[in-house]
């Protein structure tokens, strides 16, 4: 057997000379590729060469396509995928191949080697691959009657490639518009360390690196999701400086300033009365006020000037005066930054021991506990047993952000979105910071809609409205991101006309656009659904366009009658097309052309 290895390896080198370390590395790699660990036999040379050939049929076109997305290169990528499917490759292994090939390109870019792909274009590709991987895996695992036809898998890959081409050539500021939710879902999903998505996320972290002098806004937003810049790392580090946890000008500092959390505030009152501060777990959507509540609790818990049973901080002691700038004993941890390794937990406990020597009480707030893994249970148990003067608060998005053992050791509160009455009260407080006591009714309705019951969004909406020159509801609609509604209604009206001219600008270029093309088109269809025709829209942003929606519904009825269809049937066919996932990716012109065919009654899309 050694003789066979020597002969084959010599043939592969082809007489070339290598330094000893490189030779050893090349030899080890060759043996790993040529030796089957299960059968303990060498793979036939022809099989190995065929595998290399098949892989190159996918790798080379993919690199060419990412550098310059042409129709020919896209076809070559799909041909490479189809060939490997028909030769017995599993769909899961093909997904892994796409990940591995992308990781190899990322490694070349990060190491400074010459690659024809632009850095930001490749960041876009990795982000889209992250967003599309769940769809690829769902097709690979579900199938029909236990089998999957190659064209089903190829269709998803084709949509991914088209999506990249559309966004890569887009002149819009946000190249990832419409997929941020999917990217966020993947980044937040709990996974085992051996899942391949972790490798893609690491590629993004390496590619993004440190912030440059100029970066598009969508790249900055990606960095905030997958990695932390230097300022954020300082904020997440368990240091007593506290420079990273400025509460902001709007955050409540005392419990009597918190709006809409009466049950949670009452529970905290009982805790102070009984001098019992077990771990607390708060979960709810981002921006709902979890961290504001946790900070108010930590401030009161650490206050040295209040009575033991008082749940309000005094505002005069050294802790209260310095809390906003950071005090010894108060720590904010970020699960994504500190990870789930045993060293992280040991470091947290070591910090607690250090702070305990300088502070009478300690408070720990942990965000995103789902990213800290199961070892967070060890931290909870240790704090519960050894640190009676330590308050621990976890803030997650969902109830399963904390494992069952952690939940069992904690008092759990769910923070839902605020009611309209509570949101209106909060808006009045925010506006008072700008010297404005009351917003006009139509403007207030738009602010409440934009806020969606989330204090953070309400604060941002108030800043946009009160901090500018907003006078009318139309002005408010523009600054709050509702300016696209009139434009998309006009686009639908144009499509329903006898003749149609392709618009000179994309729908997403309409002033204030905050949704993707398909989302805008779907939203309009919803408001002219058969059950909604003649009704006033529920949302204030659409209520301003009631007359235009009524006219659009009338035009739809005329078009249906002229083609021998019912209104319900025509609306159903349009919905069937625009509700498909791929319409975001085929490009606006193709989608509009298909819509025109549906309106003429010539289409494959059935209701």
Short mmCIF file of C-alpha atoms in Angstrom, two decimals, residues 28-496:
data_model
loop_
_atom_site.label_atom_id
_atom_site.label_comp_id
_atom_site.label_asym_id
_atom_site.label_seq_id
_atom_site.Cartn_x
_atom_site.Cartn_y
_atom_site.Cartn_z
CA UNK A 28 -1.65 14.64 3.99
CA UNK A 29 -4.31 16.30 1.87
CA UNK A 30 -3.84 13.75 -0.90
CA UNK A 31 -4.12 10.79 1.48
CA UNK A 32 -7.25 12.27 3.08
CA UNK A 33 -8.85 12.60 -0.35
CA UNK A 34 -7.75 9.19 -1.60
CA UNK A 35 -8.44 6.99 1.44
CA UNK A 36 -11.94 5.83 2.44
CA UNK A 37 -12.05 5.59 6.24
CA UNK A 38 -15.05 3.23 6.20
CA UNK A 39 -13.82 0.64 3.73
CA UNK A 40 -10.12 1.17 4.60
CA UNK A 41 -9.41 1.19 0.85
CA UNK A 42 -8.09 3.73 -1.62
CA UNK A 43 -10.57 5.48 -3.87
CA UNK A 44 -10.07 4.83 -7.53
CA UNK A 45 -8.15 7.58 -9.28
CA UNK A 46 -10.85 7.96 -11.90
CA UNK A 47 -13.49 8.48 -9.19
CA UNK A 48 -11.33 11.09 -7.50
CA UNK A 49 -10.68 12.90 -10.74
CA UNK A 50 -14.40 12.79 -11.56
CA UNK A 51 -15.22 14.35 -8.17
CA UNK A 52 -12.69 17.14 -8.75
CA UNK A 53 -14.10 17.69 -12.23
CA UNK A 54 -17.68 17.84 -10.94
CA UNK A 55 -16.73 20.28 -8.20
CA UNK A 56 -14.97 22.53 -10.72
CA UNK A 57 -18.11 22.52 -12.86
CA UNK A 58 -19.81 24.33 -9.98
CA UNK A 59 -16.92 26.33 -8.51
CA UNK A 60 -15.67 28.05 -11.66
CA UNK A 61 -19.07 29.25 -12.95
CA UNK A 62 -20.03 30.42 -9.46
CA UNK A 63 -16.93 32.59 -9.19
CA UNK A 64 -17.52 33.97 -12.70
CA UNK A 65 -21.16 34.68 -11.92
CA UNK A 66 -20.37 36.53 -8.70
CA UNK A 67 -17.84 38.67 -10.57
CA UNK A 68 -20.22 39.45 -13.44
CA UNK A 69 -23.71 37.92 -13.19
CA UNK A 70 -24.52 37.01 -16.78
CA UNK A 71 -27.17 34.67 -18.11
CA UNK A 72 -24.53 32.25 -19.42
CA UNK A 73 -22.75 31.96 -16.08
CA UNK A 74 -26.06 31.50 -14.26
CA UNK A 75 -26.92 28.68 -16.65
CA UNK A 76 -23.50 27.12 -16.06
CA UNK A 77 -23.99 27.22 -12.27
CA UNK A 78 -27.40 25.57 -12.62
CA UNK A 79 -25.94 22.99 -15.00
CA UNK A 80 -23.24 22.17 -12.44
CA UNK A 81 -25.83 21.73 -9.69
CA UNK A 82 -28.08 19.62 -11.92
CA UNK A 83 -25.19 17.37 -12.95
CA UNK A 84 -24.29 16.65 -9.33
CA UNK A 85 -27.93 15.96 -8.48
CA UNK A 86 -28.30 13.45 -11.29
CA UNK A 87 -25.09 11.69 -10.27
CA UNK A 88 -26.45 10.93 -6.83
CA UNK A 89 -25.35 13.87 -4.71
CA UNK A 90 -27.76 14.64 -1.87
CA UNK A 91 -29.34 18.05 -1.67
CA UNK A 92 -27.88 18.63 1.78
CA UNK A 93 -24.39 17.97 0.41
CA UNK A 94 -25.04 20.41 -2.46
CA UNK A 95 -26.03 23.09 0.04
CA UNK A 96 -22.82 22.36 1.92
CA UNK A 97 -20.91 22.65 -1.37
CA UNK A 98 -22.33 26.13 -1.97
CA UNK A 99 -21.34 27.11 1.56
CA UNK A 100 -17.86 25.65 1.25
CA UNK A 101 -17.17 27.21 -2.13
CA UNK A 102 -18.31 30.59 -0.81
CA UNK A 103 -16.14 30.17 2.28
CA UNK A 104 -13.13 29.43 0.07
CA UNK A 105 -13.67 32.64 -1.89
CA UNK A 106 -14.08 34.57 1.37
CA UNK A 107 -10.78 33.15 2.61
CA UNK A 108 -9.03 34.39 -0.53
CA UNK A 109 -10.54 37.86 -0.18
CA UNK A 110 -9.61 38.13 3.51
CA UNK A 111 -6.06 36.93 2.86
CA UNK A 112 -5.53 39.58 0.19
CA UNK A 113 -5.27 37.21 -2.75
CA UNK A 114 -6.46 38.49 -6.11
CA UNK A 115 -10.12 37.65 -6.65
CA UNK A 116 -12.30 39.07 -9.40
CA UNK A 117 -15.27 39.58 -7.05
CA UNK A 118 -15.81 42.98 -5.42
CA UNK A 119 -15.75 42.82 -1.60
CA UNK A 120 -19.17 44.41 -1.08
CA UNK A 121 -20.68 42.26 -3.85
CA UNK A 122 -19.40 39.16 -2.10
CA UNK A 123 -20.70 40.37 1.26
CA UNK A 124 -24.06 40.71 -0.49
CA UNK A 125 -23.79 37.13 -1.82
CA UNK A 126 -22.96 35.66 1.60
CA UNK A 127 -25.83 37.58 3.23
CA UNK A 128 -28.28 36.33 0.59
CA UNK A 129 -26.98 32.77 0.92
CA UNK A 130 -27.58 33.01 4.67
CA UNK A 131 -31.13 34.27 4.03
CA UNK A 132 -31.91 31.63 1.40
CA UNK A 133 -30.37 28.61 3.14
CA UNK A 134 -33.55 27.81 5.18
CA UNK A 135 -35.54 27.69 1.92
CA UNK A 136 -32.93 25.43 0.34
CA UNK A 137 -32.95 23.11 3.34
CA UNK A 138 -36.75 22.98 3.48
CA UNK A 139 -36.91 21.86 -0.16
CA UNK A 140 -34.13 19.34 0.48
CA UNK A 141 -35.88 17.74 3.45
CA UNK A 142 -39.61 17.87 2.65
CA UNK A 143 -40.06 16.77 -0.96
CA UNK A 144 -43.09 15.07 -2.50
CA UNK A 145 -43.83 11.45 -1.56
CA UNK A 146 -40.29 11.05 -0.32
CA UNK A 147 -38.68 12.22 -3.57
CA UNK A 148 -37.59 15.55 -4.94
CA UNK A 149 -37.42 16.38 -8.60
CA UNK A 150 -34.20 18.16 -9.58
CA UNK A 151 -36.08 21.15 -11.02
CA UNK A 152 -37.61 21.92 -7.60
CA UNK A 153 -34.20 22.35 -6.00
CA UNK A 154 -32.85 24.11 -9.08
CA UNK A 155 -35.72 26.59 -8.97
CA UNK A 156 -34.69 27.79 -5.51
CA UNK A 157 -31.03 28.02 -6.56
CA UNK A 158 -32.09 29.95 -9.67
CA UNK A 159 -34.11 32.36 -7.54
CA UNK A 160 -31.10 32.90 -5.29
CA UNK A 161 -28.87 33.65 -8.29
CA UNK A 162 -31.44 36.00 -9.81
CA UNK A 163 -31.84 37.74 -6.47
CA UNK A 164 -28.10 38.40 -6.31
CA UNK A 165 -28.00 39.74 -9.87
CA UNK A 166 -30.95 42.08 -9.25
CA UNK A 167 -29.55 43.45 -6.01
CA UNK A 168 -25.94 43.61 -7.25
CA UNK A 169 -26.94 46.00 -10.02
CA UNK A 170 -29.43 47.93 -7.88
CA UNK A 171 -28.80 51.63 -7.44
CA UNK A 172 -30.87 51.69 -4.24
CA UNK A 173 -29.25 52.44 -0.91
CA UNK A 174 -30.43 49.20 0.70
CA UNK A 175 -29.33 46.17 -1.28
CA UNK A 176 -30.93 43.79 1.24
CA UNK A 177 -34.37 45.40 1.34
CA UNK A 178 -37.03 42.75 1.89
CA UNK A 179 -34.74 40.05 3.34
CA UNK A 180 -33.66 41.65 6.61
CA UNK A 181 -36.25 39.66 8.54
CA UNK A 182 -34.98 36.38 7.11
CA UNK A 183 -31.38 37.32 7.86
CA UNK A 184 -32.34 38.28 11.39
CA UNK A 185 -34.23 35.00 11.88
CA UNK A 186 -31.20 32.97 10.79
CA UNK A 187 -28.82 34.98 13.00
CA UNK A 188 -31.06 34.52 16.05
CA UNK A 189 -31.92 30.85 15.52
CA UNK A 190 -30.38 28.56 18.18
CA UNK A 191 -28.05 26.07 16.46
CA UNK A 192 -25.52 23.45 17.27
CA UNK A 193 -21.92 24.43 16.66
CA UNK A 194 -21.56 21.93 13.82
CA UNK A 195 -24.24 23.50 11.62
CA UNK A 196 -22.92 24.96 8.42
CA UNK A 197 -24.74 28.29 8.78
CA UNK A 198 -22.27 29.14 11.53
CA UNK A 199 -19.52 28.97 8.91
CA UNK A 200 -21.37 31.45 6.69
CA UNK A 201 -21.84 33.82 9.60
CA UNK A 202 -18.14 33.57 10.39
CA UNK A 203 -17.39 34.41 6.75
CA UNK A 204 -19.46 37.58 7.13
CA UNK A 205 -17.64 38.49 10.34
CA UNK A 206 -14.26 38.05 8.60
CA UNK A 207 -15.34 39.93 5.47
CA UNK A 208 -16.84 42.86 7.34
CA UNK A 209 -13.83 43.19 9.63
CA UNK A 210 -13.44 46.65 11.06
CA UNK A 211 -15.49 49.57 9.84
CA UNK A 212 -14.00 51.46 6.92
CA UNK A 213 -14.06 55.14 6.12
CA UNK A 214 -16.99 54.68 3.75
CA UNK A 215 -19.50 51.88 3.84
CA UNK A 216 -23.07 51.59 2.56
CA UNK A 217 -25.76 51.68 5.22
CA UNK A 218 -26.75 48.07 4.54
CA UNK A 219 -23.18 46.91 5.31
CA UNK A 220 -23.23 48.82 8.60
CA UNK A 221 -26.54 47.16 9.43
CA UNK A 222 -25.12 43.72 8.62
CA UNK A 223 -22.21 44.36 10.95
CA UNK A 224 -24.64 45.21 13.74
CA UNK A 225 -26.34 41.81 13.24
CA UNK A 226 -23.40 39.45 12.79
CA UNK A 227 -20.53 41.17 14.54
CA UNK A 228 -19.88 44.00 16.90
CA UNK A 229 -17.75 47.02 16.14
CA UNK A 230 -15.28 48.36 18.66
CA UNK A 231 -17.78 50.64 20.40
CA UNK A 232 -20.34 47.86 20.74
CA UNK A 233 -17.73 45.46 22.08
CA UNK A 234 -16.83 48.00 24.74
CA UNK A 235 -20.49 48.35 25.61
CA UNK A 236 -20.96 44.58 25.84
CA UNK A 237 -17.79 43.92 27.84
CA UNK A 238 -18.33 43.16 31.54
CA UNK A 239 -16.36 46.18 32.75
CA UNK A 240 -17.28 48.53 35.57
CA UNK A 241 -16.84 51.61 33.41
CA UNK A 242 -20.38 51.34 32.03
CA UNK A 243 -19.61 53.63 29.11
CA UNK A 244 -21.65 51.41 26.81
CA UNK A 245 -25.00 51.55 28.58
CA UNK A 246 -26.20 55.11 28.20
CA UNK A 247 -29.95 54.97 28.73
CA UNK A 248 -30.73 57.70 26.24
CA UNK A 249 -32.77 60.81 26.65
CA UNK A 250 -36.16 59.05 26.58
CA UNK A 251 -35.60 55.94 28.74
CA UNK A 252 -37.44 55.71 32.05
CA UNK A 253 -35.12 55.75 35.04
CA UNK A 254 -37.69 55.05 37.77
CA UNK A 255 -40.50 52.51 37.91
CA UNK A 256 -43.14 55.23 38.21
CA UNK A 257 -42.02 56.50 34.77
CA UNK A 258 -42.62 53.15 33.06
CA UNK A 259 -45.80 52.96 30.97
CA UNK A 260 -47.92 49.89 30.32
CA UNK A 261 -46.11 47.40 32.57
CA UNK A 262 -48.33 47.52 35.64
CA UNK A 263 -48.18 43.78 36.37
CA UNK A 264 -44.38 43.66 36.17
CA UNK A 265 -44.01 46.80 38.32
CA UNK A 266 -46.37 45.34 40.93
CA UNK A 267 -44.32 42.13 40.99
CA UNK A 268 -41.12 44.14 41.56
CA UNK A 269 -42.79 46.01 44.41
CA UNK A 270 -43.50 42.67 46.07
CA UNK A 271 -39.87 41.64 45.56
CA UNK A 272 -38.59 44.72 47.38
CA UNK A 273 -41.16 44.30 50.14
CA UNK A 274 -40.08 40.69 50.72
CA UNK A 275 -36.37 41.39 50.09
CA UNK A 276 -36.43 38.53 47.59
CA UNK A 277 -34.69 39.14 44.27
CA UNK A 278 -34.59 35.86 42.37
CA UNK A 279 -33.51 35.86 38.70
CA UNK A 280 -35.90 37.62 36.34
CA UNK A 281 -36.54 36.71 32.70
CA UNK A 282 -38.27 39.26 30.46
CA UNK A 283 -39.13 38.36 26.88
CA UNK A 284 -40.80 40.21 24.05
CA UNK A 285 -40.07 41.79 20.64
CA UNK A 286 -37.13 44.13 20.12
CA UNK A 287 -37.83 47.69 21.21
CA UNK A 288 -40.64 46.77 23.61
CA UNK A 289 -38.84 48.17 26.67
CA UNK A 290 -37.24 45.10 28.25
CA UNK A 291 -33.85 46.70 28.82
CA UNK A 292 -35.35 49.96 30.08
CA UNK A 293 -37.29 48.02 32.70
CA UNK A 294 -34.23 45.95 33.62
CA UNK A 295 -32.09 49.07 34.08
CA UNK A 296 -34.72 50.74 36.27
CA UNK A 297 -34.81 47.59 38.42
CA UNK A 298 -31.01 47.42 38.62
CA UNK A 299 -30.79 51.11 39.59
CA UNK A 300 -33.30 50.65 42.43
CA UNK A 301 -31.70 47.37 43.57
CA UNK A 302 -28.23 48.90 43.82
CA UNK A 303 -29.35 52.22 45.35
CA UNK A 304 -27.81 52.76 48.79
CA UNK A 305 -30.00 55.70 49.80
CA UNK A 306 -33.47 54.11 49.75
CA UNK A 307 -35.31 52.25 52.49
CA UNK A 308 -35.02 48.46 52.24
CA UNK A 309 -38.65 47.97 51.21
CA UNK A 310 -38.77 50.98 48.86
CA UNK A 311 -38.83 50.09 45.17
CA UNK A 312 -37.84 53.57 43.92
CA UNK A 313 -34.22 54.68 43.82
CA UNK A 314 -33.43 57.81 45.82
CA UNK A 315 -31.69 59.71 43.01
CA UNK A 316 -29.20 61.25 45.45
CA UNK A 317 -26.75 58.53 46.50
CA UNK A 318 -23.46 57.86 44.75
CA UNK A 319 -24.88 54.88 42.84
CA UNK A 320 -27.87 56.85 41.50
CA UNK A 321 -25.74 59.84 40.53
CA UNK A 322 -23.20 57.71 38.65
CA UNK A 323 -25.44 54.93 37.31
CA UNK A 324 -25.89 56.35 33.81
CA UNK A 325 -22.12 56.59 33.38
CA UNK A 326 -21.45 53.19 34.93
CA UNK A 327 -20.97 51.95 38.47
CA UNK A 328 -19.02 49.11 40.00
CA UNK A 329 -21.20 46.07 40.35
CA UNK A 330 -23.41 46.74 37.33
CA UNK A 331 -22.72 44.62 34.26
CA UNK A 332 -24.44 44.30 30.90
CA UNK A 333 -23.61 41.16 28.93
CA UNK A 334 -24.40 40.36 25.30
CA UNK A 335 -24.86 36.66 24.59
CA UNK A 336 -23.67 36.98 20.99
CA UNK A 337 -20.45 38.72 22.07
CA UNK A 338 -19.51 36.49 24.98
CA UNK A 339 -20.56 33.15 23.54
CA UNK A 340 -21.30 29.89 25.33
CA UNK A 341 -17.84 28.58 26.13
CA UNK A 342 -16.88 27.49 29.62
CA UNK A 343 -14.22 30.21 29.67
CA UNK A 344 -16.96 32.82 29.17
CA UNK A 345 -18.93 31.57 32.17
CA UNK A 346 -15.79 31.44 34.27
CA UNK A 347 -14.99 34.99 33.19
CA UNK A 348 -18.45 36.20 34.17
CA UNK A 349 -18.17 34.59 37.61
CA UNK A 350 -14.67 36.02 38.06
CA UNK A 351 -16.02 39.49 37.26
CA UNK A 352 -18.82 39.00 39.77
CA UNK A 353 -16.27 38.09 42.43
CA UNK A 354 -14.20 41.15 41.53
CA UNK A 355 -17.16 43.53 41.63
CA UNK A 356 -18.41 42.05 44.89
CA UNK A 357 -15.27 43.29 46.62
CA UNK A 358 -16.08 46.91 45.69
CA UNK A 359 -19.90 47.02 45.59
CA UNK A 360 -22.47 46.15 48.21
CA UNK A 361 -24.76 44.71 45.55
CA UNK A 362 -24.35 43.51 42.00
CA UNK A 363 -26.71 43.55 39.03
CA UNK A 364 -26.25 41.60 35.80
CA UNK A 365 -28.34 42.12 32.64
CA UNK A 366 -27.94 39.55 29.87
CA UNK A 367 -29.29 40.26 26.39
CA UNK A 368 -29.91 37.56 23.78
CA UNK A 369 -29.46 34.59 26.15
CA UNK A 370 -30.21 32.20 23.27
CA UNK A 371 -26.76 33.01 21.88
CA UNK A 372 -25.09 32.13 25.18
CA UNK A 373 -26.00 28.44 24.95
CA UNK A 374 -26.81 25.97 27.71
CA UNK A 375 -23.95 27.10 29.93
CA UNK A 376 -26.06 30.09 30.96
CA UNK A 377 -27.82 27.61 33.25
CA UNK A 378 -24.52 27.11 35.06
CA UNK A 379 -24.20 30.84 35.56
CA UNK A 380 -27.74 31.09 36.91
CA UNK A 381 -27.25 28.22 39.31
CA UNK A 382 -23.95 29.61 40.59
CA UNK A 383 -25.39 33.08 41.14
CA UNK A 384 -28.39 31.57 42.88
CA UNK A 385 -26.28 29.54 45.29
CA UNK A 386 -23.31 31.79 45.99
CA UNK A 387 -24.27 35.38 45.28
CA UNK A 388 -27.38 36.26 47.27
CA UNK A 389 -26.70 40.00 46.78
CA UNK A 390 -26.66 39.69 43.00
CA UNK A 391 -29.64 40.50 40.77
CA UNK A 392 -29.73 38.66 37.45
CA UNK A 393 -32.06 39.76 34.62
CA UNK A 394 -32.20 38.07 31.20
CA UNK A 395 -33.84 39.85 28.25
CA UNK A 396 -34.83 37.66 25.30
CA UNK A 397 -37.10 37.78 22.29
CA UNK A 398 -39.06 34.59 22.94
CA UNK A 399 -39.86 32.30 25.85
CA UNK A 400 -37.50 29.65 24.47
CA UNK A 401 -34.62 32.14 24.38
CA UNK A 402 -33.79 30.74 27.81
CA UNK A 403 -33.62 27.00 28.34
CA UNK A 404 -36.20 25.27 30.50
CA UNK A 405 -33.80 24.94 33.44
CA UNK A 406 -33.08 28.66 33.32
CA UNK A 407 -36.77 29.52 33.08
CA UNK A 408 -37.53 27.30 36.09
CA UNK A 409 -35.09 29.33 38.20
CA UNK A 410 -36.51 32.68 37.09
CA UNK A 411 -39.64 34.76 37.44
CA UNK A 412 -40.93 35.24 33.90
CA UNK A 413 -42.70 38.28 32.45
CA UNK A 414 -43.87 38.73 28.87
CA UNK A 415 -43.77 42.27 27.50
CA UNK A 416 -46.36 42.72 24.75
CA UNK A 417 -46.79 45.75 22.52
CA UNK A 418 -48.35 48.75 24.20
CA UNK A 419 -52.04 49.50 23.85
CA UNK A 420 -53.01 52.62 21.90
CA UNK A 421 -53.80 54.48 25.11
CA UNK A 422 -50.42 53.67 26.66
CA UNK A 423 -48.62 54.43 23.39
CA UNK A 424 -50.37 57.79 23.16
CA UNK A 425 -49.31 58.62 26.73
CA UNK A 426 -45.72 57.73 25.87
CA UNK A 427 -45.79 59.85 22.70
CA UNK A 428 -46.92 62.85 24.75
CA UNK A 429 -43.93 62.38 27.03
CA UNK A 430 -41.51 62.03 24.11
CA UNK A 431 -42.88 65.12 22.39
CA UNK A 432 -42.47 67.16 25.57
CA UNK A 433 -38.71 66.74 25.21
CA UNK A 434 -38.98 68.80 22.00
CA UNK A 435 -41.20 71.44 23.59
CA UNK A 436 -44.27 70.19 21.74
CA UNK A 437 -47.19 69.30 23.99
CA UNK A 438 -49.71 67.85 21.55
CA UNK A 439 -49.57 66.45 18.01
CA UNK A 440 -52.44 67.06 15.57
CA UNK A 441 -54.81 64.09 15.40
CA UNK A 442 -53.86 62.84 11.89
CA UNK A 443 -50.13 63.19 12.66
CA UNK A 444 -50.54 61.39 15.99
CA UNK A 445 -52.31 58.51 14.23
CA UNK A 446 -49.38 58.12 11.82
CA UNK A 447 -46.86 58.20 14.69
CA UNK A 448 -48.82 55.50 16.55
CA UNK A 449 -48.98 53.37 13.41
CA UNK A 450 -45.25 53.72 12.80
CA UNK A 451 -44.49 52.88 16.43
CA UNK A 452 -46.56 49.72 16.39
CA UNK A 453 -46.77 49.70 20.19
CA UNK A 454 -42.98 49.56 20.59
CA UNK A 455 -41.47 52.33 22.76
CA UNK A 456 -38.24 52.44 20.76
CA UNK A 457 -40.06 52.94 17.47
CA UNK A 458 -42.34 55.52 19.06
CA UNK A 459 -39.30 57.47 20.25
CA UNK A 460 -37.77 57.36 16.76
CA UNK A 461 -41.05 58.45 15.15
CA UNK A 462 -41.40 61.36 17.57
CA UNK A 463 -37.82 62.40 16.86
CA UNK A 464 -38.54 62.42 13.10
CA UNK A 465 -41.78 64.36 13.44
CA UNK A 466 -40.93 66.80 16.24
CA UNK A 467 -37.32 67.34 15.28
CA UNK A 468 -38.09 68.49 11.73
CA UNK A 469 -40.48 70.84 9.98
CA UNK A 470 -43.53 68.58 9.92
CA UNK A 471 -46.75 70.59 9.62
CA UNK A 472 -49.33 68.38 7.90
CA UNK A 473 -50.19 64.69 7.84
CA UNK A 474 -48.69 64.53 4.34
CA UNK A 475 -45.37 65.81 5.70
CA UNK A 476 -45.53 63.28 8.53
CA UNK A 477 -46.24 60.46 6.08
CA UNK A 478 -43.09 61.30 4.13
CA UNK A 479 -40.72 61.51 7.11
CA UNK A 480 -42.21 58.37 8.68
CA UNK A 481 -41.70 56.24 5.57
CA UNK A 482 -45.25 56.09 4.20
CA UNK A 483 -44.55 58.15 1.08
CA UNK A 484 -44.45 55.06 -1.15
CA UNK A 485 -48.17 54.27 -0.78
CA UNK A 486 -49.36 56.84 -3.31
CA UNK A 487 -46.71 55.72 -5.77
CA UNK A 488 -47.56 52.03 -5.62
CA UNK A 489 -51.30 52.74 -6.00
CA UNK A 490 -50.43 54.78 -9.10
CA UNK A 491 -48.37 51.84 -10.40
CA UNK A 492 -51.32 49.46 -10.03
CA UNK A 493 -53.60 51.98 -11.73
CA UNK A 494 -51.14 52.22 -14.61
CA UNK A 495 -51.00 48.43 -14.95
CA UNK A 496 -54.80 48.31 -15.18
#
